[in-house]
XYZ file of C-alpha atoms in Angstrom:
656
model
C -50.710 -14.043 -19.747
C -51.370 -14.082 -23.603
C -53.851 -11.624 -25.313
C -55.965 -14.503 -26.306
C -56.090 -15.583 -22.505
C -57.011 -12.176 -21.421
C -59.803 -12.116 -24.084
C -61.226 -15.190 -22.914
C -61.060 -14.321 -19.520
C -62.823 -10.991 -20.147
C -65.647 -12.857 -22.043
C -65.996 -15.266 -19.201
C -66.383 -12.528 -16.592
C -69.165 -10.954 -18.735
C -70.973 -14.165 -18.953
C -70.697 -14.633 -15.205
C -72.202 -11.058 -14.769
C -75.042 -11.706 -17.099
C -75.610 -15.128 -15.422
C -76.042 -13.448 -12.095
C -78.140 -10.668 -13.420
C -80.461 -13.182 -15.111
C -80.423 -15.325 -11.847
C -81.304 -12.178 -9.983
C -84.426 -11.456 -11.978
C -85.706 -14.906 -12.555
C -84.883 -17.123 -9.793
C -84.102 -14.924 -6.841
C -86.355 -12.848 -4.435
C -85.268 -9.447 -3.290
C -86.705 -6.958 -0.817
C -85.378 -3.274 -1.580
C -86.227 0.416 -0.990
C -86.997 3.021 -3.400
C -87.588 6.724 -2.664
C -89.495 8.998 -5.003
C -89.369 12.884 -4.259
C -91.652 15.296 -5.963
C -92.161 19.101 -6.275
C -95.227 20.778 -8.004
C -96.261 24.434 -8.583
C -92.900 25.953 -7.735
C -94.142 29.204 -9.613
C -90.693 29.915 -10.951
C -89.533 30.630 -7.407
C -85.983 29.620 -7.417
C -83.998 32.014 -5.154
C -86.639 32.594 -2.507
C -87.032 36.170 -3.447
C -89.818 38.692 -3.974
C -88.784 40.793 -7.013
C -91.855 42.845 -6.724
C -91.284 43.813 -3.068
C -87.452 43.372 -3.120
C -86.788 41.138 -0.205
C -85.982 37.514 0.721
C -88.779 34.893 1.554
C -88.556 32.822 4.507
C -87.933 29.166 4.000
C -89.567 29.322 0.448
C -87.829 28.832 -2.833
C -86.047 25.904 -4.881
C -82.742 26.929 -3.116
C -84.295 25.644 0.041
C -85.743 22.561 -1.280
C -82.539 21.728 -3.023
C -80.560 21.239 0.114
C -83.355 18.896 1.319
C -83.448 16.825 -2.037
C -79.685 16.493 -2.135
C -79.559 15.150 1.444
C -82.238 12.517 0.399
C -80.249 11.643 -2.765
C -77.202 10.943 -0.788
C -78.985 8.656 1.758
C -80.859 6.515 -0.794
C -79.190 4.207 -3.261
C -82.354 4.225 -5.590
C -83.857 7.687 -5.927
C -86.542 9.420 -8.295
C -87.067 13.022 -8.543
C -90.068 14.461 -10.351
C -91.808 17.667 -10.932
C -95.577 17.668 -11.186
C -95.926 20.790 -13.226
C -96.331 24.523 -12.673
C -92.401 25.226 -12.183
C -91.802 27.516 -14.961
C -94.615 29.983 -14.758
C -96.229 31.870 -11.834
C -93.449 34.249 -10.748
C -94.993 37.107 -12.697
C -91.982 39.211 -12.724
C -90.040 36.330 -14.506
C -93.072 35.634 -16.653
C -93.010 39.257 -17.761
C -89.429 39.234 -18.518
C -89.670 35.945 -20.494
C -92.546 37.486 -22.495
C -90.176 39.994 -23.747
C -87.341 37.419 -24.276
C -86.566 38.747 -27.581
C -86.210 42.412 -26.608
C -82.732 43.777 -26.766
C -80.797 43.220 -23.666
C -83.472 41.194 -21.840
C -82.960 37.699 -23.405
C -82.381 35.005 -20.952
C -80.453 32.163 -22.823
C -81.981 29.410 -20.577
C -85.013 29.373 -18.202
C -83.440 29.983 -14.773
C -85.803 27.199 -13.327
C -84.735 24.568 -15.843
C -80.984 25.449 -15.193
C -81.709 24.813 -11.307
C -83.544 21.713 -11.973
C -80.805 20.505 -13.947
C -78.339 20.973 -11.212
C -80.675 19.252 -8.779
C -80.913 16.302 -11.150
C -84.665 16.035 -11.814
C -85.648 12.845 -13.769
C -88.887 14.252 -15.312
C -91.064 17.179 -15.463
C -95.014 17.497 -16.137
C -96.624 20.545 -17.419
C -99.364 22.789 -15.760
C -101.985 24.998 -17.548
C -99.782 28.007 -16.418
C -96.997 26.662 -18.374
C -99.252 25.799 -21.382
C -100.071 29.562 -21.415
C -96.629 30.216 -22.499
C -97.565 28.707 -25.774
C -96.468 25.586 -27.257
C -93.825 27.009 -29.530
C -92.175 28.636 -26.551
C -92.470 25.544 -24.503
C -90.681 23.507 -27.470
C -88.026 26.257 -27.632
C -87.392 26.168 -23.701
C -87.253 22.422 -23.758
C -84.499 22.326 -26.302
C -82.267 24.331 -24.099
C -82.004 21.938 -21.239
C -81.832 18.320 -20.448
C -84.848 17.907 -18.079
C -87.627 16.008 -20.109
C -91.103 17.512 -20.509
C -93.618 14.947 -20.252
C -97.186 14.652 -21.444
C -99.239 11.625 -22.779
C -102.642 13.214 -23.357
C -101.966 16.338 -25.599
C -102.558 15.375 -29.058
C -102.083 17.162 -32.491
C -105.267 16.460 -34.435
C -103.733 16.565 -37.592
C -101.711 13.377 -37.272
C -103.259 12.078 -34.274
C -99.673 12.190 -32.704
C -98.750 13.219 -29.036
C -97.323 16.647 -28.874
C -94.873 15.799 -26.120
C -93.045 12.782 -25.111
C -95.594 10.696 -23.292
C -93.240 8.830 -20.594
C -89.827 8.200 -19.687
C -88.320 5.083 -18.221
C -85.551 5.481 -15.577
C -83.563 2.506 -14.374
C -82.797 2.198 -10.672
C -80.085 -0.121 -9.395
C -79.837 -1.713 -5.957
C -76.458 -2.974 -4.509
C -77.448 -3.533 -1.044
C -78.420 -7.152 -1.880
C -74.904 -7.892 -2.878
C -76.084 -8.442 -6.382
C -76.858 -5.794 -9.293
C -80.502 -5.541 -9.227
C -82.030 -3.154 -11.852
C -85.622 -1.665 -11.558
C -87.221 0.220 -14.397
C -89.510 3.007 -13.193
C -92.007 4.563 -15.884
C -93.123 8.184 -15.418
C -96.147 9.257 -17.366
C -97.062 12.891 -17.723
C -100.774 13.652 -17.757
C -102.876 16.873 -17.521
C -106.324 17.850 -16.739
C -108.266 17.945 -20.061
C -109.991 21.187 -19.063
C -106.556 22.788 -20.163
C -107.641 22.453 -23.763
C -108.965 26.114 -23.564
C -105.636 27.333 -23.405
C -104.340 25.325 -26.462
C -104.234 26.530 -30.113
C -106.639 25.217 -32.754
C -105.615 21.667 -33.814
C -104.720 20.405 -30.398
C -106.829 18.287 -28.129
C -106.539 16.968 -24.638
C -107.857 13.471 -24.069
C -109.044 11.950 -20.659
C -106.302 10.912 -18.439
C -107.429 7.511 -17.350
C -107.872 6.116 -20.754
C -104.590 7.403 -22.078
C -102.921 5.669 -19.056
C -104.864 2.450 -19.770
C -103.644 2.683 -23.504
C -100.030 2.991 -22.534
C -99.774 0.366 -19.863
C -99.162 -2.758 -22.220
C -96.290 -0.755 -23.856
C -94.803 0.200 -20.508
C -94.808 -3.510 -19.560
C -93.485 -4.464 -22.786
C -90.378 -2.157 -22.213
C -89.851 -3.700 -18.834
C -91.425 -1.130 -16.468
C -91.747 -2.703 -13.079
C -93.273 0.376 -11.471
C -95.526 3.048 -12.869
C -95.878 6.594 -11.656
C -98.642 9.043 -12.867
C -97.225 12.397 -12.896
C -100.530 14.438 -12.952
C -101.435 18.156 -12.893
C -105.041 18.835 -12.233
C -107.500 21.679 -12.488
C -107.390 24.438 -15.082
C -110.341 26.207 -13.674
C -110.385 28.442 -10.589
C -113.778 27.101 -9.414
C -113.074 23.366 -9.887
C -115.141 21.797 -6.852
C -113.384 19.360 -4.737
C -115.827 16.525 -5.740
C -114.836 16.978 -9.516
C -111.112 16.718 -8.532
C -111.633 13.624 -6.467
C -113.641 12.121 -9.106
C -110.868 12.515 -11.649
C -108.429 11.131 -9.175
C -110.658 8.168 -8.316
C -110.915 7.085 -12.105
C -107.077 7.449 -12.500
C -106.308 5.335 -9.440
C -108.422 2.554 -10.519
C -106.062 2.066 -13.796
C -104.654 -1.300 -13.267
C -100.859 -1.473 -12.822
C -100.576 2.065 -11.485
C -98.456 2.438 -8.368
C -98.288 5.995 -7.427
C -99.789 9.347 -8.272
C -97.898 12.621 -7.776
C -100.144 15.420 -8.136
C -99.679 19.107 -8.766
C -102.637 21.456 -8.509
C -103.316 25.172 -7.140
C -106.199 23.832 -5.242
C -105.482 20.654 -3.997
C -106.918 19.462 -0.712
C -104.507 20.782 1.892
C -103.669 23.794 -0.447
C -100.322 25.458 0.141
C -99.146 22.667 2.480
C -99.965 19.724 0.247
C -101.507 16.430 1.283
C -101.222 12.647 1.015
C -103.571 9.776 1.184
C -104.450 6.399 -0.358
C -107.129 6.108 -3.267
C -108.178 2.567 -4.208
C -105.011 1.491 -2.538
C -102.806 3.653 -4.623
C -100.730 6.445 -2.846
C -101.575 9.901 -4.070
C -99.288 12.734 -2.854
C -98.969 16.350 -3.569
C -96.305 18.764 -2.411
C -96.802 22.233 -1.275
C -97.095 24.924 -3.771
C -94.732 28.152 -4.180
C -91.705 25.893 -3.530
C -92.774 25.423 0.205
C -92.086 21.773 0.628
C -91.118 18.418 -0.914
C -93.386 15.209 -1.144
C -91.249 11.997 -0.292
C -92.656 8.393 -0.981
C -90.521 5.639 0.469
C -91.453 2.475 -1.166
C -90.699 -1.102 0.209
C -90.797 -3.175 -2.883
C -89.718 -6.854 -3.657
C -89.194 -8.963 -6.732
C -90.655 -12.401 -6.711
C -92.204 -14.710 -9.442
C -90.904 -12.492 -12.174
C -92.861 -9.397 -10.891
C -92.002 -6.397 -8.788
C -94.567 -5.829 -5.952
C -95.060 -2.740 -3.706
C -95.318 -3.926 -0.191
C -95.680 -0.825 1.702
C -95.128 2.892 1.555
C -94.413 5.918 3.693
C -95.346 9.273 2.655
C -94.108 12.618 3.996
C -94.412 16.348 3.233
C -91.200 17.971 4.261
C -89.840 21.510 4.401
C -86.225 22.979 4.468
C -84.730 26.058 6.401
C -81.325 25.429 4.930
C -80.305 27.133 1.569
C -78.067 25.360 -0.977
C -75.051 27.580 -1.329
C -74.111 25.839 -4.672
C -77.371 26.430 -6.329
C -77.327 30.159 -5.109
C -74.004 30.474 -6.921
C -75.066 28.833 -10.076
C -78.050 31.312 -10.138
C -76.602 34.410 -8.993
C -76.092 36.034 -12.484
C -79.693 35.308 -13.424
C -80.886 36.601 -10.096
C -78.885 39.904 -10.260
C -80.198 40.486 -13.938
C -83.756 40.071 -12.967
C -83.154 42.440 -10.089
C -81.746 44.968 -12.420
C -84.418 44.630 -14.992
C -87.143 45.368 -12.327
C -85.345 48.905 -11.854
C -85.283 49.599 -15.825
C -87.636 52.160 -17.357
C -90.760 50.735 -18.424
C -93.019 53.512 -19.621
C -93.584 57.307 -19.490
C -96.584 58.856 -17.707
C -97.656 62.463 -18.715
C -99.008 62.969 -15.188
C -98.978 61.542 -11.676
C -101.641 58.714 -10.867
C -102.949 58.387 -7.274
C -105.877 56.463 -5.586
C -106.181 58.974 -2.855
C -109.703 60.142 -4.310
C -110.813 56.907 -5.934
C -113.788 56.837 -3.693
C -115.265 60.093 -4.707
C -114.228 60.437 -8.363
C -113.473 58.352 -11.348
C -109.646 57.622 -10.937
C -107.001 56.799 -13.593
C -105.497 54.410 -10.858
C -108.197 51.886 -11.487
C -108.675 52.844 -15.116
C -105.095 51.974 -15.900
C -105.645 48.567 -14.685
C -108.943 48.254 -16.292
C -107.560 49.095 -19.572
C -104.846 46.674 -19.355
C -107.358 43.851 -18.523
C -109.856 44.735 -21.289
C -106.883 44.936 -23.827
C -105.555 41.496 -22.775
C -109.009 39.853 -22.766
C -109.548 41.172 -26.497
C -106.436 39.580 -27.749
C -106.207 36.450 -25.786
C -109.816 35.125 -24.740
C -110.869 31.901 -26.671
C -112.937 32.589 -29.721
C -116.012 30.756 -28.384
C -116.142 33.145 -25.574
C -115.610 36.398 -27.483
C -118.065 38.606 -28.850
C -119.823 39.747 -25.672
C -119.704 43.544 -24.362
C -116.701 43.494 -21.939
C -116.713 45.328 -18.556
C -113.755 45.495 -16.282
C -113.329 45.873 -12.595
C -110.413 47.007 -10.415
C -110.294 47.870 -6.843
C -108.934 51.428 -5.537
C -106.059 49.372 -3.812
C -106.412 51.327 -0.820
C -105.773 48.624 1.667
C -102.942 46.898 3.289
C -102.507 43.690 5.290
C -101.356 45.660 8.274
C -103.187 48.900 7.883
C -106.785 49.966 7.406
C -105.883 52.408 4.640
C -102.734 52.896 2.441
C -102.546 54.717 -0.481
C -100.363 54.444 -3.739
C -99.119 56.811 -6.422
C -97.357 56.373 -9.692
C -94.976 59.492 -10.353
C -94.978 61.530 -13.508
C -92.296 60.620 -16.031
C -90.374 57.620 -16.378
C -91.520 54.670 -14.152
C -89.846 51.354 -13.774
C -91.209 47.929 -13.036
C -90.733 48.448 -9.379
C -92.673 51.686 -9.654
C -95.775 49.859 -10.989
C -95.491 47.069 -8.534
C -95.468 49.289 -5.612
C -98.697 50.984 -7.344
C -100.356 47.842 -8.053
C -99.189 44.506 -6.263
C -102.522 42.551 -6.158
C -101.737 38.797 -6.688
C -104.062 36.846 -8.971
C -104.814 35.803 -12.529
C -107.246 37.487 -14.854
C -110.709 35.930 -14.863
C -113.767 36.445 -17.075
C -117.139 35.670 -15.788
C -120.445 36.137 -17.698
C -122.995 38.308 -16.030
C -126.332 39.936 -17.152
C -127.217 43.513 -17.217
C -129.008 42.998 -14.014
C -125.954 41.612 -12.476
C -123.994 44.632 -13.273
C -126.801 47.071 -11.820
C -126.970 44.891 -8.587
C -123.250 44.828 -8.214
C -123.031 48.520 -8.430
C -125.837 48.835 -5.939
C -123.960 46.554 -3.593
C -120.741 48.282 -3.867
C -122.381 51.657 -3.229
C -122.690 50.579 0.301
C -119.270 52.477 0.454
C -121.441 55.690 0.802
C -123.506 56.999 3.679
C -126.845 58.481 2.630
C -126.706 62.384 2.311
C -129.436 64.420 4.000
C -129.770 67.345 1.851
C -131.893 69.093 4.490
C -128.888 69.368 6.819
C -126.925 72.438 7.183
C -124.081 70.744 9.019
C -121.137 69.052 7.231
C -121.746 65.394 6.564
C -119.094 62.631 6.288
C -120.387 60.487 3.429
C -117.832 57.678 3.064
C -118.576 54.677 5.012
C -115.715 53.245 6.930
C -117.224 50.188 7.762
C -117.332 49.025 4.214
C -114.084 47.378 3.388
C -112.097 49.618 0.930
C -110.853 46.623 -1.144
C -114.505 45.577 -1.986
C -115.350 49.013 -3.151
C -114.707 49.050 -6.954
C -116.294 50.732 -9.839
C -116.682 49.413 -13.329
C -115.197 50.543 -16.634
C -116.956 49.829 -19.955
C -120.239 51.219 -18.688
C -121.366 54.788 -17.585
C -123.562 55.487 -14.575
C -124.276 58.000 -11.653
C -124.643 57.233 -7.937
C -127.432 59.115 -6.309
C -126.125 59.983 -2.741
C -129.440 60.933 -1.511
C -130.910 57.454 -1.849
C -130.690 54.754 0.869
C -128.494 51.723 0.367
C -130.267 48.908 -1.344
C -128.109 46.370 0.512
C -127.050 45.903 3.932
C -124.054 43.324 3.739
C -125.252 40.532 1.348
C -129.010 41.103 1.880
C -131.430 43.457 0.196
C -132.650 45.831 2.951
C -134.480 48.473 0.945
C -136.106 46.772 -2.094
C -137.342 49.994 -3.777
C -134.125 51.990 -3.299
C -131.904 52.582 -6.421
C -128.731 54.496 -6.185
C -127.533 53.602 -9.519
C -129.004 55.921 -12.147
C -128.459 56.209 -16.065
C -126.625 52.886 -16.416
C -125.441 52.769 -20.034
C -123.207 50.919 -22.432
C -122.010 52.892 -25.330
C -124.538 55.579 -24.780
C -127.484 53.187 -24.633
C -129.362 51.961 -21.549
C -128.311 48.649 -20.100
C -131.068 45.926 -20.373
C -131.349 43.624 -17.428
C -131.346 40.528 -19.737
C -128.356 41.191 -21.942
C -125.238 39.469 -21.497
C -121.662 40.881 -20.424
C -118.234 39.646 -19.886
C -116.954 40.830 -16.533
C -112.882 40.690 -16.337
C -111.463 40.869 -12.981
C -108.559 39.822 -10.744
C -108.968 36.426 -9.085
C -107.747 37.699 -5.848
C -110.514 40.393 -5.870
C -113.071 37.833 -6.626
C -112.031 35.526 -3.730
C -112.073 38.652 -1.260
C -115.324 39.985 -2.460
C -118.559 38.150 -1.337
C -120.692 39.473 -3.959
C -118.263 38.565 -6.967
C -117.525 35.201 -5.506
C -121.075 34.155 -5.629
C -121.250 35.275 -9.246
C -118.158 33.360 -10.293
C -119.691 30.225 -8.893
C -122.358 30.038 -11.426
C -120.929 31.992 -14.428
C -117.409 31.456 -14.587
C -116.062 31.459 -18.125
C -112.234 31.557 -18.332
C -109.118 31.851 -16.437
C -106.266 33.433 -18.252
C -103.600 31.756 -16.116
C -101.753 34.904 -16.212
C -100.973 37.228 -13.337
C -102.747 40.579 -13.703
C -99.592 42.397 -12.522
C -97.644 40.754 -15.511
C -100.625 41.834 -17.927
C -100.364 45.512 -16.404
C -96.761 45.502 -16.982
C -96.940 44.295 -20.618
C -99.706 46.767 -21.528
C -97.617 49.673 -20.111
C -94.577 48.684 -22.045
C -96.642 48.279 -25.205
C -98.155 51.492 -24.875
C -94.856 53.310 -23.653
C -96.332 56.679 -23.404
C -99.298 56.789 -20.980
C -101.909 59.685 -21.365
C -103.309 60.071 -17.751
C -106.895 61.145 -18.595
C -109.752 59.516 -16.662
C -112.678 58.454 -18.707
C -115.171 60.015 -16.028
C -117.599 57.213 -16.773
C -119.065 57.494 -13.228
C -120.084 60.289 -10.759
C -121.777 61.017 -7.578
C -124.828 63.301 -7.653
C -127.026 64.908 -5.217
C -130.137 67.205 -5.582
C -129.325 70.067 -3.379
C -125.995 71.797 -2.425
C -124.766 70.452 1.018
C -121.352 70.441 2.864
C -119.878 67.080 2.335
C -116.523 66.101 4.016
C -114.142 63.084 4.203
C -110.806 62.218 5.616
C -107.595 61.647 3.800
C -103.940 62.095 4.531
C -102.620 65.737 4.415
C -100.342 64.430 1.850
C -103.287 63.832 -0.634
C -103.698 67.541 -1.001
C -100.453 67.618 -3.139
C -102.577 66.152 -5.979
C -105.204 68.739 -6.014
C -106.871 70.069 -7.919
C -107.855 67.042 -9.626
C -109.639 66.831 -13.175
C -112.801 65.319 -13.753
C -116.321 65.908 -14.216
C -117.432 64.387 -10.747
C -117.159 67.499 -8.784
C -114.515 69.290 -6.782
C -112.183 68.366 -3.907
C -110.712 71.019 -1.548
C -108.321 70.493 1.312
C -109.890 72.326 4.439
C -107.623 71.580 7.321
C -105.464 69.182 9.187
C -107.683 67.234 11.608
C -105.363 65.077 13.690
C -101.655 63.806 13.085
C -101.134 63.187 9.333
C -104.776 63.084 8.563
C -106.761 65.902 6.931
C -110.362 67.019 6.284
C -111.388 67.494 2.817
C -114.606 69.171 1.236
C -116.218 67.306 -1.681
C -118.688 69.084 -3.876
C -120.527 66.576 -6.372
C -122.102 67.756 -9.344
C -125.880 68.033 -8.875
C -128.480 66.257 -10.747
C -129.593 67.872 -14.026
C -132.957 68.796 -12.542
C -131.352 69.961 -9.213
C -128.853 71.984 -10.996
C -131.689 73.644 -13.273
C -133.577 74.103 -10.029
C -130.515 75.723 -8.299
C -129.976 78.166 -11.333
C -133.609 79.136 -11.134
C -133.351 79.866 -7.464
C -130.305 81.732 -7.922
C -131.647 83.791 -10.777
C -134.721 84.454 -8.744
C -132.677 85.378 -5.649
C -130.621 87.930 -7.996
C -133.909 89.307 -9.424
C -135.349 89.960 -5.767
C -132.025 91.656 -4.949
C -132.212 93.756 -7.882
C -135.695 94.881 -7.022
C -134.874 95.509 -3.454
C -131.999 97.723 -4.535
C -134.303 99.526 -6.936
C -137.065 100.025 -4.177
C -134.462 101.230 -1.810
C -132.969 103.649 -4.416
C -136.496 104.904 -5.266
C -137.062 105.747 -1.603
C -133.887 107.556 -1.315
C -134.688 109.645 -4.247
C -138.147 110.652 -2.921
């Protein structure tokens, strides 16, 4: 056959193919199936490994989800894979390492999560407020390092009224099961809750999600989109009520032409396990958080009268127990590097730190955390929230899920990330709550339930620490100074005021001046501590100001790395007082005696004896109140004078 004949034959075949494609999309009806898979809030959990504790997590991590996703990819001829945001940030160890990405020896060339997502073949990725906290410049840098497309349609640069990120992507799916080549264009639009704008730099604004989607619809249809998916991350605020969340979803689901909402959010209905439902006849599905599950939507769709139509859908939240060996091999180098970094020197301590005695004296254990929290807020809180006096709260950390009391120490000398995480491993982001001076005083009164009233007329030893008050709820404040009068009854019983006239908190001051009830303060605290503290949780509900979006552990690591040399000296901003010398005892492990004597102005602690097993009895001698100390001195001087007088009288009698 001549070259010309071959050329004409080839041209004829092209026209035949085009004819059948055109016939397929204009004159023929088809029923096909499309499957969409989604992950959200992976929290940078790739390998299913807790770098802080040093052990594997069961059935959690992208390495588990990958095996399940790959199975569905093989079984479906048309398959779309989406991440709804929260993939890059949230594993605080990795967050910390990436925050130091330009330090010598610590630079990770590519974000490990995106390397894994590229292997799994994600079609698109949304953004969460945690990822926005990286900073737009860092996100731009990370995006250039990989093929996974970041999507967002409602973050704008005010200067030019231009969107900062690519607003959408259109993926073409093909169906061959019909015997013909049937293309379907699927548009994926990235959206984020407008409340995230508090984390963005000046000159950036976040517009309402529903109006942005409406505006984009004509353009999507013009580009041939037969199916539209909203890839949404909701909720930048810890205390977003469920009705607000549903109101936002309701408005979005009413946008004409929308076929599916894939949702990411820390506090979605169903929480860790995800959820699925129909809203205004639009399917809404959210996978579980922390790389625990994948959301699948299997859509039966048809093409008729020049339009694609969704006939029905099946939604499922699925988990996996099988690891992806290929992904583990790809990620092995990054995994080992992170494990190694966790053991590297972080900072130098000029003394050991322990929380054994945090209930009786100001402890540097809590103070170190408070210093890191206040430092971070001073550098990062939005300008419209700055200017208020800052007080910080950290619990003594003397608790464990499996035991009533556990105690932690940070050794003297060089300490590693692993050392710090054994010392402080409370998950949660740093929050700011606006409170009044009265709130400060009342909270301290409430937490002083940790003490039993001391009877100064008793000659017997008294145990004065209240074992019925949860140790994780006993937390003293830094940023103010005060004393706790142990001779007073507790003002509170649980959450109720039981003794209205009782006041244990005395001399409450901010920078050497009395705290006024009406003045405003900014309380900075770990969100996990708030959730587990009934008094703080009620304050948060009405006075929430700011969520940093950053794990407090990461903040503590960054603070210690920046300081490098830590001077272990408590501020001694609070102390316990009594008005007469009495014998006060408390129980702690015998090993606590290794940290005696302890410095501070709160009194003295002495080891008395071993009581039973590994527990010991300790004597605590708090400082007397000023008036009591003066009275005691007078009594002592008077007694000494009496003794001298008696001696003189006795001596005179002998001489006679």
